[in-house]
Structures are given as C-alpha cells and as structure tokens.
Amino acid sequence: MTRFFRGWRPMLRIARRDALRTRGRSILVLAMIALPVLAVVALDTLGRTSDVTPREGLPRQLGSADALVTSDGDTFAVDQNADLSWIVAGSAGTLLPRPDAATVSTVLGAGSRVIALTGGELAVRTRGGVSRPTGVELDLRDPMTDGLYDIRAGRMPRTLGEVAISVRFADRGFSVGDRITLDDGRTRRVAGIVESTGTLHQNTVLGLPGSLGVHNSTAHQAWLVSRPGGVDWAAVRQLNAQGLYALSRAVVEHPPPKSQLTVGAVDGSRLGSTQIAILALVVAMAVLEVVLLAGPAFAVGTRRQQRSLALIMATGGERRDVRRAVLAGGLVLGAVAAGVGAVGGVAVAWAARPVVQGFSTNVLGPFELSARDIAAIALCGLVSAVLAAVAPAVLASRQDVVAVLIGRRGSTRTGLRSPLISALLLTGGVGLAVIGARQVAGELTIAVAAVLAVVGMVGLIPLVVAQLGRAARGLPLAVRFAVRDAARHRSRTAPAVAAVAATVAGVVAIGIGGASLTAQHRATYTPRGPMRAAVVQNPAARPADWAAMRAAVAARLPASRVRSVLGLHEFVPVTADPEGPVDSMDIQPADSGASRIAMATTNSLGAYVLVGPAALDTLAVPMTVGQRAKALRTLADGGVVMLLPTDPGVSQATVVKLHAVDRSSDPKPVARWTVPAMVLTPRGTTMPALAIVSEQVTRHAQLPPAVTSLIVDRVTINQHVEDDLSAAMSSVSKTSTVYVERGFQDDSTRIILLLLGSVGALLVLGGTLTATFLALSDARPDFATMSAVGAGPRTRRLVAAAYAGTIGLVGAVLGAAVGFVPGIAVTFPLTSSSWIPKGAAGTDGTVLPDHFVDVPWLLVTGLVLVLPLVTAGIVGLTARSRLPMISRLS
Amino acid sequence: MSTVLRIEDLTRVHGQGESEVHALRGVSLSVDSGELVAVMGPSGSGKSTLLTIAGGLDSPTGGTVTIEGVELGGLSRALLARLRRRSVGYVFQDFNLIPALTAAENVALPRELDGDSARASRRLAMHALDEVGIGELADRFPDDMSGGQQQRVAIARAVVGDRRLILADEPTGALDTDTGEQVLRLLRARCDAGSAGVLVTHEARHAAWADRVIFLRDGLVIDETGPPAAVDSLLGASTTR
Ligand SMILES: Nc1ncnc2c1ncn2[C@@H]1O[C@H](COP(=O)(O)OP(=O)(O)O)[C@@H](O)[C@H]1O
Ligand SMILES: [Mg+2]
C-alpha cells in the first residue's frame, strides 16, 4: 500500500506544479468539470429545499396542534397511511352517521381539545365584480393555530364582525380597516392581512367560526386537535373507523411499522428499477459528455509534457510511471474542480432560493443539503476528470521516446485501434432501437439503444477524422490544413468532435420524440366548441339561471351573439329527488349487432346528446353543403345525426332509453327503437358529442331537452374579456364555467425544444471552441512558418474558422445521423395509438397515420449547419490575425 | 548584375531599458544577383536578426533594407507578406515544414497563399522539387522524410516561383556533413542560376561555397573578405577570444 502511494507521490507533485504553470489550460479543464458539478449540485440542493417532506410540512398543516382531522363527508370507514399520501375513501360496511366535532372528541377521549376548521367558497363583492375567495372559518385566537398563518398587517380577527384576508385578496384593493361585503349583503371589517405558511398567493378570507357562512355543499370540514401524549396510530385508526382522516404529528414523526399498514398503503416511493436504469443512463451520458469536453485539454497538455515524459522514461521510468504522471494531472484538476463545483453549487442554490420561490406558490422547505448527493456528484466530476486523462495517459506511455527526444513532431500519431467493437456497439444500438420501436413501451429499450449507438459512434470518430484527413487533398488551403492537422492530432480532435456529436445526437433524438408527440397531439386535438367562441357551462343551472346568464352576457358584450345549446342531461331525474332514479339515452349505429366503434366522446357542450338542428351549427364539425342538407333532412324526418370517428356506412340508428335506480347504479335498457340516421365524422379523435337527435326522438323517449350551455361569439374574446365574462357568469351562478376555444395550444414543446436547442448549442460551442483554440495554440510553429513564406494576416483567421467549422460540422453531422435512429424509433412507442380508430380524421381533416413522425428541422438544421458555420464565422472574425514571428519561437 | 538586397546602416535594439540588447549596430551590406554571401560570427552576434530583418519578418530600429529597389520600411504588413511570397525565400535550420501538408503542398504554399490555383501551384512545386532532386517524394508528409530530404523541401519552398533572394539561416545545422554539402551545392546552383543568396553559417567549410564572407561580432561587421581564403585565420581569431 505504501509502495503504491510512493509511486504516485512524485507524479502528483509534478501534476500540481504543471497545473499551476499552464494556468490557461488548467482553468479550461477546471471549468469543464466544475460547471456541470456546480449545476447539478445546485439543482439537487434546490430540489431538496423546495421539496417539503411530510415532517417539514407539519407546522404549516397543523400549526401547533397535535393533529388535523379531516372529514371528506365519508359515511363508511376509511383507510390511510401515516402521512396521508395514500387514502382510500370508504365505500362499504356499516353506514355511519356524518362525523362531527363530537365524534372526534369521543375518539380522542378526555383531556383532548377540538377546534373546527371549515373551508368553503365565498362570494365577495369587489370593485371588479364578484370575487370567489376560499373562506376559512377558524378560531385564530386559539394557540393551536400558531404557525398556520403569518400576519403581514393588522391582527387576527377577534369578533364575528372581523375577518383577515390573504395578501392576494388584499391586492384587489383592500387594506386593514376596510370593509368587505359578503354574498349575504352583510359587511365585515378587515382586521388583518395574513399569508399562509404553506402556500403563497392564495385567495383567502379568514374569520371566526360562524362568521362567514361557508357551511354549504362545497364546504370542507376539519378539526385541529390537541391531546395529551399526542394522537398515536391507534387513535388514527379509530378515527378512520369513523370515516375520518388524520394527519398526526406523532404518527408522522414516528411512523407505524409496515405490518400495521394496509398492503396498498405501504410507501412505494422508492426508486423502481426502471428509474434507476434511467438515472444510470443519464449519469453515464453526462460523465461521457464531460470526459469528451475535457479530453482535448488533457491531450494537448500531455503533448506539451511530452519531452518531460520521455525524459521520465529515459531516466528509467516505466510506462506505468508515465501513465501515472498524466492520470495524476486528472486527479489533481478533478479534485479541485469537484470541490469548487460542490461549494459553488451550494452557494448558487442558496442565492437562488428567492428566484425559485418566485416560480412556486408552495413555500420552500428549510435549506437542505444532502452530503450524500453532493459527494456522489463531486465524485462523478472527479471520475470524469480522471477518465478524460486516461486516453492521453495511455498514448503518452506508448510514445516513441527517441522520436520525442530528437524532437520530431510527428510522434503524436495515435494508432487506430480496431474499430470492430465500436462498429458492433453502433450496429447493436441501431438494432436495439428497431426492437424497441416494435415494443409497446419501448422507450427505455430505445434509450439504452441510443447510449450504445452514441458510445459506438464516439469510438469510431478517430477513424472518421483520419479518413477525412486523407480525403482533404483538393480542399482550399485553410480547410485542408485544418482537416489534416485535426487528423494528425486525433487525441485532441476526436474527443471534441465526439462531444459535439454526442450532444447533437441526444438533442436530435429527444427533439424528434418531442416534436412527434406534439404533432400527434395537434393532429388529434378536438375543439370543444366553435373556434374563438366562448362556451359557458353550468351543470347545476336552472332554466331561470340560463336566462339570467344570457342577459348578463348581453350586458357585458352587447356586440356578441349568444346561442343556447339544447341537449339531454346525462342523467335526467325521474322524480324530484336528485339522488333518486334517473333515465338516460344511448345511440348506436344499427349495424346488425356488430360491436361498437371504439371511440372517446366528451360532453363538450354540456351534453352527450344534443337536440335539434341548431346544434349542427354550434358543434365544431366541418361538413359539406351536401352533408349539411342531408343532416337537416334526417333531423326533420325524426332521425339522428351520429358523430363517429369513421363512417360505418349505416343509414339507421338504434336509440336506447336506459333507467337506473340512482346515478351510481348500472343503467338498464328499458326501450329500444330504430330511427333514420346519418353519420358525421368530426376531426380529432375525441367526439365532441355522441349524437344530435331530433325533437321527435326526445318526445318518444319522454326525456325533456334542456339548455346545457351557451355559446358566445362574433366578438374578440381575449384573456381579459374571458376573465370578465367569467366573473359576470359567476355572479349569476357560482357553478358556471367559461371556456374559450383557441385551438391547439402548444407552448411547452416550443419551450422544451428551445431549452434543448440552447443547451445543445452551448455544449456544441464549448466543444468546438476549446478544440479550436487548443489547436490554434498548438499550431503556432506552423503559423510562424506560414508567415515566413508570406502568409497574409487573413490566413490565421481562415485556418481558425476552418478548424471550428470542421470540428462543429463533422461532429454535428455524425451526431445528427446517429440521433435520428433512436429519435425516429421512439416515435413508435410514443405515438402509435392503438386507441385511434383506423381511418379517423385528424384536426386538419386528413386520415390519421399509424404513428407520428415530426422532425424539428429548424432545430436540426440550426444545430447541424447553422451553428457550426456561425461559430466558424465568429471564430474567424475574432481570432487574432497577427501571425507569430519565427524569431520568437526558438 | 543588379543589386537584389541592399542593407544600409542597419540597427536593431531588442527590449528596453535594463534588458536592452543591441543586436545590430549599423550593418551595411549589398548582395547582387548571382552572388552568394556567407555571414559568419559567434553565437549572439546578430546573424539571425540580420536575416529576419532582411526578409521583412522583423523591422529594424534604424537603417534601411531595400529588396529589388523596394524599401521595406514603408511597406504595410500585407505588402511585406506579399514580398515574402514573391521575392524572398527563407530556409531555416530546423526546416520548419508544416507537418499537416505534404512535401508538394509545403512547397506550393507560397504560391497558393499568393492566390495561384491549386493546380498551377502544384505544377510549380513539382518543378522545384525536381530541381532539388526529390520529385518522387512529393506526396510524402514531412514526418516520413529524413532531415536532408526535409531541408531539400525547404529549399524548394524558398525558391519556388522564381524568387530572387534566398535567405538561409544555418540550413545545414541539423544535418550530417554529406547531406549538408548537398544542400549547399543546391544553394550555390540556385545562385549561379541568377538568384541572390545570404547564407548564415559558422562552418568555414560551408563558407567556402560563398563568393564573399561577412563577419559579424556584437552587431558590427568586423571584416568583409572577397574570396573566402582568409576565412580560417579570421575564424580562428574570433574563436580564441
Ligand atoms: N526577440 C528578442 N528579444 C530580445 N533579445 C533578442 C531577441 N532576438 C535576439 N535577441 C538578442 O539579440 C542578439 C542577437 O541574436 P541573434 O541574431 O539570434 O544572434 P545569432 O543568430 O548570431 O546567434 C543576442 O544577444 C540575442 O540574445
Ligand atoms: Mg541564430
């Protein structure tokens, strides 16, 4: 062991001195390794900080209480785990009385204290209309509530006439001392402005129990409890037996053993093998990328050291010693970079907390470092540095000592190792991608395939570069020089080209996958209403409400056209009791009992079955004049217009009337008859409704049509108008919703592609620029010679540009070629949708393909052609034009 | 016979203040076409400095350099570069071939840089390589050639395109005796064909190939001989110092 260290000690000393002597190159390597370490450490720390564990979350949920007991209105026994991340609503057993505070007190026994926490929707009149904050009734004077809210101004309410409001609600123009007017017309004085310690930007009004009147059907009932000795797991189970859930401090801090949990409640948040595999792939690719980016700097450093390394050999050193000398360089720089990156990452995370908080309404947890994670990340950095030094070390140990010592510059040629293994890896990767493309969930297989293919490609790059060098004859001087020089110094060029190629391969593969998925979403998008129109729905509205809502729209948007959509509610109550028996209607093609066409249907206009010819115009179904005339005729004849993804070629439909004892029971057919029918095939894969039926059909079924939605159009409805309309509708009826059909909205893909493009471009630039500038500094003697034979000042710039262009283009083209394989392959498992009926038309009216392939050409050409050429141009323009003087060299 | 290179009262100071070195302190020299002049002197006497200034690679502190009637002092960097492509050829002790280019491409380099087509410059390069006797090595890379072969390539590069002035700074320094002789024979032949040559050497044997020998010491010409007969005595004087 000591002998082992003795062999390394002088090498480490040499490496340390050398790193200090060649500062520029050392800083380059440091940056290449420290920056990724820094980024990952910062992300990890921020992730852990913003993630609130159940234990960290206790104060913001419980305040100073021992437990929070919640009722979801269940009237059967329920089941839960310790931190409430798994709950099962009750559905069987004995029917329980609705639990109340007394139920809780009884379970917890003597000495316990229970205070109610009731939440529900409020309607408050503001200058801009009616605002709908959450009303919370809670006695905030009770010490159990300490820690739930921070007071920002004023104080907590003390009387029934006082409220506290959240910061967001206060932003609507309320301050302490103001009065707010509730729905019931009574006013309350704002005593304080508060912010929840758990969630920011909530729209909340707080008051003492009974002060707000939130006890309506939407109310949410809970109790904060304290109990001597805390609420243990046994007590939680007793509460469960009463239909209550409990989040208990004692239980979260000391979770019950798994044996006491229901099977399903056992925490399954451990990483699965798939996730571990993905993590391993990501880490492997990241390390590979860093190795490739830092590799050229080590290759150049080693060659600069060549003479001293040869001298080590000449003075009796072994190959092993030379290898160690180079590896020691990686060790020294890697250790420093890992340290700098880790410390920097923590610092960046600390500084970035306010920024992260700005993106999230969830209050961040305490600043949290994971020594284990940071050590692992730093180790990856160190390993990358040592790996980056491996190839140069091996090459250096194989060099021809004599050739180096007599000063022949040609001794850097690297032997071309048999490309067999690399070629096998590449073909294996391609083959595996093909296999993955045929699997149902082949994404992971394809990811593995991609890594294999990229590693294989990386191994083949020295060969490609060498071949290019041979093919360079006939190229313009600057390019020829750059290509040949790149080929001569493969140990420097190949990793840089490989870094560019690996990056581009990854970006192209992910880009194709993402763009294809978006293409599928776009093609199968189903509009929920006419384009640019607003659809107002209200499942609980009575006929009078609809009239009031129409009037409100007309008042707000006088220029608009408002149409009522007539339809059948999904369940039509038979009696006055809404919980009682219900009737419904189904419509099927009368095709001699063949199975129904697989299809997805929504009630985008508030009903599955629409009634009357007017519905033809309110549905966003494109049709020809002929189809329209035929549809009108069919409806006039007492028939139905079915909406199906493909036309089965039927002219009759079966109308089925169904009856069920209540909404949750199985409906049974009670009547069935045949009517004339025609079929419309809407675009997209989800049908906006089941059918349009004539009034005769509803009369025959004795199901009364009703207004199910309003369609507002002929005015421009931007976000502002939409909000306005929403507020107006809410002030008429709380349960109304407004949706504006704006077509397929695709923001996330664009952002993802942009992000991918930027990260890719950054890495491509990094690889290209390092290799170029290392090459330029290596080529100083050649530039001096060129100068001596009369090269003009432009020559250096041309060569610099040619270098950058060569490395960028070769890497990008190879990478794109390799990236296309997994990219295209992954579109099969990603977008082949067996659920789409064969022959269905997409949003643009054409028949949907089996699977979608969309190559983001802008990204690909940008990365493969534009970026290298622009980089070359910029390098050419910014490179020093002055050639070194021959007399200064020796 | 016309004067190709004329140097008048050339001075060159390297560095400033404390570290100031007077490499040349008023050197005058002229070389006619067809003439080969040897420059001798101890190490550090300013020989290389003289040559780099004569070739327009470095600029003098004082004095003038005129090549084929053109004074270098007033030329821009671009024009100086053009001068090196068209009129002046350089031969260095350590060859200074570009390893990424083949022999022919190295020789063709000045012509290509001057804007000749690849084909035309290669034709000239092949001609020059034939002239120095290694036409068959045209497509080899420098690393695959011996020192003598490399220096021949360097000479070919220095003469390609009919350049009238050849400046050789210890061209035989890295070569064995026989190969060195051959290289000098090539230079001599080139001058006999009409070029002007300046040869820096510190071997009297090599100076014997020259028409005239100039002795430099501490940046001054200490002697100028006609035929190189008195070389040995002078050299002896300077080395026993
Ligand atoms: N770039 C330079 N900077 C400073 N001093 C220099 C430089 N080049 C040469 N010298 C000095 O000028 C003197 C002449 O050098 P040089 O012309 O190379 O002599 P020689 O070729 O005869 O050996 C020497 O003292 C040398 O140290
Ligand atoms: Mg010299």
CSV table of N, CA and C in Angstrom, one decimal, chain A residues 492 718 884:
chain,number,residue,atom,x,y,z
A,492,ARG,N,-6.5,15.0,-29.7
A,492,ARG,CA,-7.1,16.2,-29.3
A,492,ARG,C,-8.5,16.4,-30.0
A,718,ASN,N,-60.4,37.9,-25.8
A,718,ASN,CA,-59.1,37.7,-25.4
A,718,ASN,C,-59.1,37.3,-23.9
A,884,PRO,N,2.5,34.7,-35.5
A,884,PRO,CA,3.7,34.7,-34.6
A,884,PRO,C,4.9,34.8,-35.5
